[in-house]
Amino acid sequence: MSGEKKLNPRSVDVTIGIRAPRKIKIYPLSVADELELTDIIKVAVTTFYEGQNKENAVFIGELVDLVKPNIKKILGMLVEEPVEEILADMTLDQLVNILEIVYKNNFEELIKKGRNLFKMLEQVPLDLER
C-alpha cells in the first residue's frame, strides 16, 4: 500500500475524460466543507421537492441555477487539480459518479452513525432534578 493511501484511505481514484480518459483523485471533505455542502444540499432538496409540481422547464431552470454557481465550489473541495480543467474534460455521467462517491464517503455512514447515536441517547435516562 502506498504512503499516500495510508495517510488518506478514503481518497478515491476516478476516471474522467471525453476523448482521453484519465484518473483524478477525489478526497474526502473536511468538517468545514461538509457543513458548507450540507447547506447547498438542503437548498437542492428543497428545490427538488418544491419543483415536483412545476412545469419541467421551470423546474430544470431552477436546478441549473442552483448547480451552476456551486459545482466549481464543490469540485474545489474534492480535488487538487484546477477545477476548470476537470469540468472541461468531464461528462455529466462522470460528475454524477463523483457526487455518488462524495455521498458514500462523507454522508452515508455519518447518517447511520447519527441515527444510532440518537437511539442510544433515547435510552439514557435524564436526571432533570440535579
CSV table of N, CA and C in Angstrom, one decimal:
chain,number,residue,atom,x,y,z
A,1,MET,N,0.8,-1.2,0.0
A,1,MET,CA,0.0,0.0,0.0
A,1,MET,C,0.9,1.2,0.0
A,2,SER,N,0.6,2.2,-0.8
A,2,SER,CA,1.4,3.4,-0.9
A,2,SER,C,1.2,4.3,0.4
A,3,GLY,N,2.2,5.1,0.6
A,3,GLY,CA,2.2,6.0,1.8
A,3,GLY,C,1.0,7.0,1.7
A,4,GLU,N,0.7,7.4,0.5
A,4,GLU,CA,-0.4,8.3,0.4
A,4,GLU,C,-1.7,7.7,0.7
A,5,LYS,N,-1.9,6.4,0.3
A,5,LYS,CA,-3.2,5.7,0.7
A,5,LYS,C,-3.3,5.5,2.2
A,6,LYS,N,-2.1,5.3,2.8
A,6,LYS,CA,-2.1,5.1,4.3
A,6,LYS,C,-2.5,6.4,5.0
A,7,LEU,N,-2.1,7.5,4.4
A,7,LEU,CA,-2.4,8.8,5.0
A,7,LEU,C,-3.9,9.1,4.8
A,8,ASN,N,-4.5,8.8,3.7
A,8,ASN,CA,-5.9,9.1,3.5
A,8,ASN,C,-6.5,8.0,2.7
A,9,PRO,N,-6.9,6.9,3.5
A,9,PRO,CA,-7.5,5.8,2.9
A,9,PRO,C,-8.9,6.0,2.2
A,10,ARG,N,-9.5,7.1,2.5
A,10,ARG,CA,-10.8,7.4,1.9
A,10,ARG,C,-10.7,8.1,0.6
A,11,SER,N,-9.6,8.5,0.1
A,11,SER,CA,-9.5,9.1,-1.2
A,11,SER,C,-9.7,8.0,-2.3
A,12,VAL,N,-10.3,8.5,-3.4
A,12,VAL,CA,-10.8,7.6,-4.4
A,12,VAL,C,-10.3,8.1,-5.8
A,13,ASP,N,-9.7,7.1,-6.6
A,13,ASP,CA,-9.3,7.5,-7.9
A,13,ASP,C,-10.5,7.3,-8.8
A,14,VAL,N,-10.8,8.3,-9.7
A,14,VAL,CA,-12.0,8.3,-10.6
A,14,VAL,C,-11.5,8.6,-12.0
A,15,THR,N,-12.0,7.8,-12.9
A,15,THR,CA,-11.7,8.1,-14.3
A,15,THR,C,-12.6,9.1,-14.9
A,16,ILE,N,-12.1,10.2,-15.5
A,16,ILE,CA,-12.9,11.1,-16.2
A,16,ILE,C,-12.3,11.3,-17.6
A,17,GLY,N,-12.9,12.0,-18.5
A,17,GLY,CA,-12.4,12.3,-19.8
A,17,GLY,C,-13.4,12.0,-20.9
A,18,ILE,N,-13.4,12.9,-21.9
A,18,ILE,CA,-14.3,12.7,-23.0
A,18,ILE,C,-13.5,12.0,-24.1
A,19,ARG,N,-12.3,12.5,-24.5
A,19,ARG,CA,-11.6,11.8,-25.5
A,19,ARG,C,-10.4,11.0,-25.0
A,20,ALA,N,-9.8,11.5,-24.0
A,20,ALA,CA,-8.7,10.7,-23.4
A,20,ALA,C,-8.9,10.5,-21.9
A,21,PRO,N,-9.4,9.4,-21.5
A,21,PRO,CA,-9.7,9.1,-20.1
A,21,PRO,C,-8.4,9.2,-19.3
A,22,ARG,N,-8.6,9.8,-18.1
A,22,ARG,CA,-7.5,10.0,-17.1
A,22,ARG,C,-8.1,9.9,-15.7
A,23,LYS,N,-7.2,9.6,-14.8
A,23,LYS,CA,-7.7,9.5,-13.4
A,23,LYS,C,-7.4,10.8,-12.6
A,24,ILE,N,-8.4,11.1,-11.8
A,24,ILE,CA,-8.3,12.1,-10.8
A,24,ILE,C,-8.5,11.6,-9.4
A,25,LYS,N,-8.0,12.2,-8.4
A,25,LYS,CA,-8.2,11.7,-7.1
A,25,LYS,C,-9.2,12.6,-6.4
A,26,ILE,N,-10.2,11.9,-5.8
A,26,ILE,CA,-11.3,12.6,-5.1
A,26,ILE,C,-11.0,12.4,-3.6
A,27,TYR,N,-10.8,13.5,-2.9
A,27,TYR,CA,-10.5,13.5,-1.4
A,27,TYR,C,-11.8,13.6,-0.6
A,28,PRO,N,-11.8,13.1,0.6
A,28,PRO,CA,-13.0,13.3,1.5
A,28,PRO,C,-13.0,14.7,1.9
A,29,LEU,N,-14.2,15.1,2.3
A,29,LEU,CA,-14.4,16.5,2.7
A,29,LEU,C,-14.0,16.7,4.2
A,30,SER,N,-13.5,17.9,4.4
A,30,SER,CA,-13.3,18.3,5.8
A,30,SER,C,-14.6,18.6,6.5
A,31,VAL,N,-14.6,18.7,7.8
A,31,VAL,CA,-15.8,19.1,8.5
A,31,VAL,C,-16.4,20.4,8.0
A,32,ALA,N,-15.5,21.4,7.8
A,32,ALA,CA,-16.0,22.7,7.4
A,32,ALA,C,-16.6,22.6,6.0
A,33,ASP,N,-16.0,21.8,5.1
A,33,ASP,CA,-16.6,21.6,3.8
A,33,ASP,C,-17.9,20.8,3.8
A,34,GLU,N,-17.9,19.8,4.7
A,34,GLU,CA,-19.2,19.0,4.8
A,34,GLU,C,-20.3,19.9,5.3
A,35,LEU,N,-20.1,20.8,6.2
A,35,LEU,CA,-21.1,21.7,6.7
A,35,LEU,C,-21.6,22.6,5.6
A,36,GLU,N,-20.6,23.2,4.8
A,36,GLU,CA,-21.0,24.0,3.7
A,36,GLU,C,-21.8,23.3,2.6
A,37,LEU,N,-21.3,22.1,2.3
A,37,LEU,CA,-22.0,21.3,1.3
A,37,LEU,C,-23.4,20.9,1.8
A,38,THR,N,-23.6,20.6,3.1
A,38,THR,CA,-24.9,20.3,3.6
A,38,THR,C,-25.9,21.4,3.4
A,39,ASP,N,-25.4,22.7,3.5
A,39,ASP,CA,-26.3,23.8,3.3
A,39,ASP,C,-26.7,23.8,1.8
A,40,ILE,N,-25.8,23.5,0.9
A,40,ILE,CA,-26.1,23.5,-0.5
A,40,ILE,C,-27.1,22.4,-0.8
A,41,ILE,N,-26.9,21.2,-0.2
A,41,ILE,CA,-27.8,20.1,-0.4
A,41,ILE,C,-29.2,20.4,0.1
A,42,LYS,N,-29.3,21.1,1.2
A,42,LYS,CA,-30.6,21.4,1.8
A,42,LYS,C,-31.4,22.3,0.8
A,43,VAL,N,-30.7,23.2,0.1
A,43,VAL,CA,-31.4,24.1,-0.9
A,43,VAL,C,-31.8,23.2,-2.1
A,44,ALA,N,-30.9,22.3,-2.5
A,44,ALA,CA,-31.2,21.5,-3.7
A,44,ALA,C,-32.3,20.6,-3.4
A,45,VAL,N,-32.4,20.0,-2.2
A,45,VAL,CA,-33.5,19.1,-1.9
A,45,VAL,C,-34.8,19.8,-1.8
A,46,THR,N,-34.8,21.0,-1.2
A,46,THR,CA,-36.0,21.9,-1.2
A,46,THR,C,-36.4,22.2,-2.6
A,47,THR,N,-35.5,22.6,-3.4
A,47,THR,CA,-35.8,23.0,-4.8
A,47,THR,C,-36.4,21.8,-5.5
A,48,PHE,N,-35.8,20.6,-5.3
A,48,PHE,CA,-36.3,19.4,-5.9
A,48,PHE,C,-37.8,19.1,-5.5
A,49,TYR,N,-38.1,19.1,-4.2
A,49,TYR,CA,-39.4,18.8,-3.8
A,49,TYR,C,-40.4,19.9,-4.1
A,50,GLU,N,-40.0,21.1,-4.1
A,50,GLU,CA,-40.9,22.2,-4.5
A,50,GLU,C,-41.2,22.1,-6.0
A,51,GLY,N,-40.2,21.7,-6.7
A,51,GLY,CA,-40.3,21.7,-8.2
A,51,GLY,C,-41.2,20.5,-8.8
A,52,GLN,N,-41.5,19.6,-7.9
A,52,GLN,CA,-42.3,18.4,-8.5
A,52,GLN,C,-43.6,18.8,-9.0
A,53,ASN,N,-44.2,19.9,-8.6
A,53,ASN,CA,-45.5,20.4,-9.1
A,53,ASN,C,-45.4,21.5,-10.2
A,54,LYS,N,-44.1,21.8,-10.6
A,54,LYS,CA,-43.9,22.8,-11.6
A,54,LYS,C,-43.7,22.2,-12.9
A,55,GLU,N,-43.8,23.0,-14.0
A,55,GLU,CA,-43.5,22.5,-15.3
A,55,GLU,C,-42.1,22.2,-15.4
A,56,ASN,N,-41.8,21.2,-16.2
A,56,ASN,CA,-40.4,20.7,-16.4
A,56,ASN,C,-39.4,21.8,-16.7
A,57,ALA,N,-39.7,22.7,-17.6
A,57,ALA,CA,-38.8,23.7,-18.0
A,57,ALA,C,-38.5,24.7,-16.8
A,58,VAL,N,-39.4,25.0,-16.0
A,58,VAL,CA,-39.2,25.9,-14.9
A,58,VAL,C,-38.4,25.1,-13.8
A,59,PHE,N,-38.7,23.9,-13.6
A,59,PHE,CA,-38.0,23.1,-12.6
A,59,PHE,C,-36.5,22.9,-13.0
A,60,ILE,N,-36.3,22.5,-14.2
A,60,ILE,CA,-34.9,22.3,-14.7
A,60,ILE,C,-34.1,23.6,-14.6
A,61,GLY,N,-34.8,24.7,-15.0
A,61,GLY,CA,-34.1,26.0,-14.9
A,61,GLY,C,-33.7,26.4,-13.5
A,62,GLU,N,-34.5,26.1,-12.5
A,62,GLU,CA,-34.2,26.3,-11.1
A,62,GLU,C,-33.0,25.4,-10.7
A,63,LEU,N,-33.0,24.2,-11.1
A,63,LEU,CA,-31.9,23.3,-10.7
A,63,LEU,C,-30.6,23.7,-11.3
A,64,VAL,N,-30.7,24.1,-12.6
A,64,VAL,CA,-29.5,24.6,-13.3
A,64,VAL,C,-28.9,25.8,-12.6
A,65,ASP,N,-29.8,26.7,-12.2
A,65,ASP,CA,-29.4,27.9,-11.5
A,65,ASP,C,-28.7,27.6,-10.1
A,66,LEU,N,-29.2,26.5,-9.5
A,66,LEU,CA,-28.6,26.1,-8.3
A,66,LEU,C,-27.2,25.4,-8.5
A,67,VAL,N,-27.1,24.6,-9.5
A,67,VAL,CA,-25.9,23.8,-9.7
A,67,VAL,C,-24.8,24.7,-10.3
A,68,LYS,N,-25.1,25.6,-11.2
A,68,LYS,CA,-24.0,26.3,-11.9
A,68,LYS,C,-23.1,27.0,-10.9
A,69,PRO,N,-23.5,27.8,-10.0
A,69,PRO,CA,-22.6,28.5,-9.1
A,69,PRO,C,-21.9,27.6,-8.0
A,70,ASN,N,-22.5,26.4,-7.8
A,70,ASN,CA,-22.0,25.6,-6.7
A,70,ASN,C,-21.1,24.5,-7.2
A,71,ILE,N,-21.1,24.1,-8.5
A,71,ILE,CA,-20.4,22.9,-8.9
A,71,ILE,C,-18.9,23.1,-8.8
A,72,LYS,N,-18.4,24.3,-9.2
A,72,LYS,CA,-17.0,24.7,-9.1
A,72,LYS,C,-16.6,24.6,-7.6
A,73,LYS,N,-17.4,25.2,-6.8
A,73,LYS,CA,-17.1,25.2,-5.3
A,73,LYS,C,-17.0,23.8,-4.8
A,74,ILE,N,-18.0,22.9,-5.2
A,74,ILE,CA,-18.0,21.5,-4.7
A,74,ILE,C,-16.8,20.8,-5.2
A,75,LEU,N,-16.5,20.9,-6.5
A,75,LEU,CA,-15.3,20.2,-7.0
A,75,LEU,C,-14.0,20.7,-6.4
A,76,GLY,N,-14.0,22.0,-6.1
A,76,GLY,CA,-12.8,22.6,-5.5
A,76,GLY,C,-12.5,22.0,-4.1
A,77,MET,N,-13.6,21.5,-3.4
A,77,MET,CA,-13.5,20.9,-2.1
A,77,MET,C,-12.9,19.5,-2.2
A,78,LEU,N,-13.0,18.9,-3.4
A,78,LEU,CA,-12.7,17.5,-3.6
A,78,LEU,C,-11.4,17.1,-4.3
A,79,VAL,N,-10.9,18.0,-5.1
A,79,VAL,CA,-9.7,17.7,-5.9
A,79,VAL,C,-8.6,18.8,-5.7
A,80,GLU,N,-7.4,18.4,-6.2
A,80,GLU,CA,-6.3,19.3,-6.1
A,80,GLU,C,-6.0,20.0,-7.5
A,81,GLU,N,-6.5,19.4,-8.5
A,81,GLU,CA,-6.3,19.9,-9.9
A,81,GLU,C,-7.2,21.1,-10.1
A,82,PRO,N,-6.8,21.9,-11.1
A,82,PRO,CA,-7.7,23.1,-11.5
A,82,PRO,C,-9.1,22.6,-11.9
A,83,VAL,N,-10.1,23.2,-11.2
A,83,VAL,CA,-11.5,22.8,-11.4
A,83,VAL,C,-11.9,23.0,-12.9
A,84,GLU,N,-11.5,24.1,-13.4
A,84,GLU,CA,-11.9,24.5,-14.8
A,84,GLU,C,-11.5,23.4,-15.8
A,85,GLU,N,-10.3,22.9,-15.6
A,85,GLU,CA,-9.8,21.8,-16.5
A,85,GLU,C,-10.6,20.5,-16.3
A,86,ILE,N,-10.9,20.2,-15.1
A,86,ILE,CA,-11.7,19.0,-14.8
A,86,ILE,C,-13.1,19.1,-15.4
A,87,LEU,N,-13.7,20.2,-15.3
A,87,LEU,CA,-15.1,20.4,-15.8
A,87,LEU,C,-15.1,20.3,-17.3
A,88,ALA,N,-14.0,20.9,-18.0
A,88,ALA,CA,-13.9,20.8,-19.4
A,88,ALA,C,-13.7,19.4,-20.0
A,89,ASP,N,-13.2,18.5,-19.1
A,89,ASP,CA,-12.8,17.2,-19.5
A,89,ASP,C,-13.8,16.1,-18.9
A,90,MET,N,-15.0,16.5,-18.4
A,90,MET,CA,-15.8,15.6,-17.7
A,90,MET,C,-17.2,15.6,-18.4
A,91,THR,N,-17.8,14.4,-18.3
A,91,THR,CA,-19.2,14.3,-18.8
A,91,THR,C,-20.1,14.4,-17.6
A,92,LEU,N,-21.4,14.6,-17.8
A,92,LEU,CA,-22.4,14.7,-16.7
A,92,LEU,C,-22.5,13.4,-16.0
A,93,ASP,N,-22.4,12.3,-16.7
A,93,ASP,CA,-22.4,11.0,-16.1
A,93,ASP,C,-21.2,10.8,-15.1
A,94,GLN,N,-20.1,11.3,-15.5
A,94,GLN,CA,-18.9,11.2,-14.7
A,94,GLN,C,-19.0,12.1,-13.4
A,95,LEU,N,-19.7,13.2,-13.6
A,95,LEU,CA,-19.9,14.1,-12.5
A,95,LEU,C,-20.9,13.5,-11.5
A,96,VAL,N,-21.9,12.8,-12.0
A,96,VAL,CA,-22.9,12.1,-11.1
A,96,VAL,C,-22.2,11.0,-10.3
A,97,ASN,N,-21.3,10.3,-11.0
A,97,ASN,CA,-20.5,9.2,-10.3
A,97,ASN,C,-19.7,9.8,-9.2
A,98,ILE,N,-19.1,11.0,-9.4
A,98,ILE,CA,-18.3,11.7,-8.3
A,98,ILE,C,-19.2,12.1,-7.2
A,99,LEU,N,-20.3,12.6,-7.5
A,99,LEU,CA,-21.3,13.0,-6.4
A,99,LEU,C,-21.7,11.8,-5.6
A,100,GLU,N,-21.9,10.7,-6.3
A,100,GLU,CA,-22.3,9.4,-5.5
A,100,GLU,C,-21.2,9.0,-4.6
A,101,ILE,N,-19.9,9.2,-5.0
A,101,ILE,CA,-18.8,8.8,-4.2
A,101,ILE,C,-18.7,9.8,-3.0
A,102,VAL,N,-19.0,11.1,-3.2
A,102,VAL,CA,-19.0,12.1,-2.1
A,102,VAL,C,-20.1,11.7,-1.1
A,103,TYR,N,-21.2,11.3,-1.6
A,103,TYR,CA,-22.3,10.9,-0.7
A,103,TYR,C,-21.9,9.7,0.2
A,104,LYS,N,-21.4,8.7,-0.5
A,104,LYS,CA,-21.0,7.5,0.2
A,104,LYS,C,-19.8,7.7,1.2
A,105,ASN,N,-18.8,8.5,0.8
A,105,ASN,CA,-17.7,8.7,1.6
A,105,ASN,C,-17.9,9.7,2.7
A,106,ASN,N,-18.8,10.6,2.6
A,106,ASN,CA,-19.0,11.7,3.5
A,106,ASN,C,-20.3,11.7,4.3
A,107,PHE,N,-21.3,11.2,3.7
A,107,PHE,CA,-22.6,11.3,4.4
A,107,PHE,C,-23.3,10.0,4.7
A,108,GLU,N,-23.2,9.0,3.9
A,108,GLU,CA,-23.9,7.7,4.1
A,108,GLU,C,-23.7,7.2,5.5
A,109,GLU,N,-22.4,7.0,5.9
A,109,GLU,CA,-22.0,6.4,7.2
A,109,GLU,C,-22.4,7.4,8.3
A,110,LEU,N,-22.2,8.7,8.0
A,110,LEU,CA,-22.5,9.7,9.0
A,110,LEU,C,-24.0,9.6,9.4
A,111,ILE,N,-24.8,9.5,8.4
A,111,ILE,CA,-26.3,9.4,8.7
A,111,ILE,C,-26.6,8.2,9.6
A,112,LYS,N,-26.0,7.0,9.2
A,112,LYS,CA,-26.2,5.8,10.0
A,112,LYS,C,-25.7,6.0,11.5
A,113,LYS,N,-24.5,6.5,11.6
A,113,LYS,CA,-24.0,6.7,12.9
A,113,LYS,C,-24.8,7.8,13.7
A,114,GLY,N,-25.2,8.8,13.1
A,114,GLY,CA,-26.0,9.8,13.7
A,114,GLY,C,-27.3,9.2,14.2
A,115,ARG,N,-28.0,8.4,13.4
A,115,ARG,CA,-29.2,7.8,13.9
A,115,ARG,C,-29.0,6.8,15.0
A,116,ASN,N,-27.9,6.1,15.0
A,116,ASN,CA,-27.6,5.2,16.1
A,116,ASN,C,-27.3,6.0,17.4
A,117,LEU,N,-26.6,7.1,17.2
A,117,LEU,CA,-26.3,7.9,18.4
A,117,LEU,C,-27.6,8.4,19.0
A,118,PHE,N,-28.5,8.9,18.2
A,118,PHE,CA,-29.8,9.4,18.8
A,118,PHE,C,-30.6,8.2,19.4
A,119,LYS,N,-30.5,7.0,18.9
A,119,LYS,CA,-31.2,5.9,19.5
A,119,LYS,C,-30.6,5.6,20.9
A,120,MET,N,-29.2,5.7,20.9
A,120,MET,CA,-28.5,5.4,22.2
A,120,MET,C,-28.9,6.5,23.2
A,121,LEU,N,-29.0,7.8,22.8
A,121,LEU,CA,-29.3,8.9,23.7
A,121,LEU,C,-30.8,8.7,24.2
A,122,GLU,N,-31.7,8.2,23.4
A,122,GLU,CA,-33.0,8.0,23.8
A,122,GLU,C,-33.1,7.0,25.0
A,123,GLN,N,-32.2,6.1,25.1
A,123,GLN,CA,-32.2,5.1,26.1
A,123,GLN,C,-31.5,5.6,27.4
A,124,VAL,N,-30.8,6.7,27.4
A,124,VAL,CA,-30.2,7.3,28.6
A,124,VAL,C,-31.2,8.0,29.4
A,125,PRO,N,-31.4,7.6,30.7
A,125,PRO,CA,-32.4,8.4,31.5
A,125,PRO,C,-31.8,9.8,31.8
A,126,LEU,N,-32.7,10.7,31.7
A,126,LEU,CA,-32.3,12.1,32.1
A,126,LEU,C,-32.6,12.4,33.5
A,127,ASP,N,-31.7,12.8,34.3
A,127,ASP,CA,-31.9,13.2,35.6
A,127,ASP,C,-32.1,14.7,35.7
A,128,LEU,N,-33.3,15.2,35.6
A,128,LEU,CA,-33.6,16.6,35.5
A,128,LEU,C,-33.7,17.3,36.8
A,129,GLU,N,-33.5,16.6,37.9
A,129,GLU,CA,-33.7,17.2,39.2
A,129,GLU,C,-32.3,17.6,39.8
A,130,ARG,N,-31.3,17.4,39.1
A,130,ARG,CA,-29.9,17.9,39.6
A,130,ARG,C,-29.8,19.3,39.6
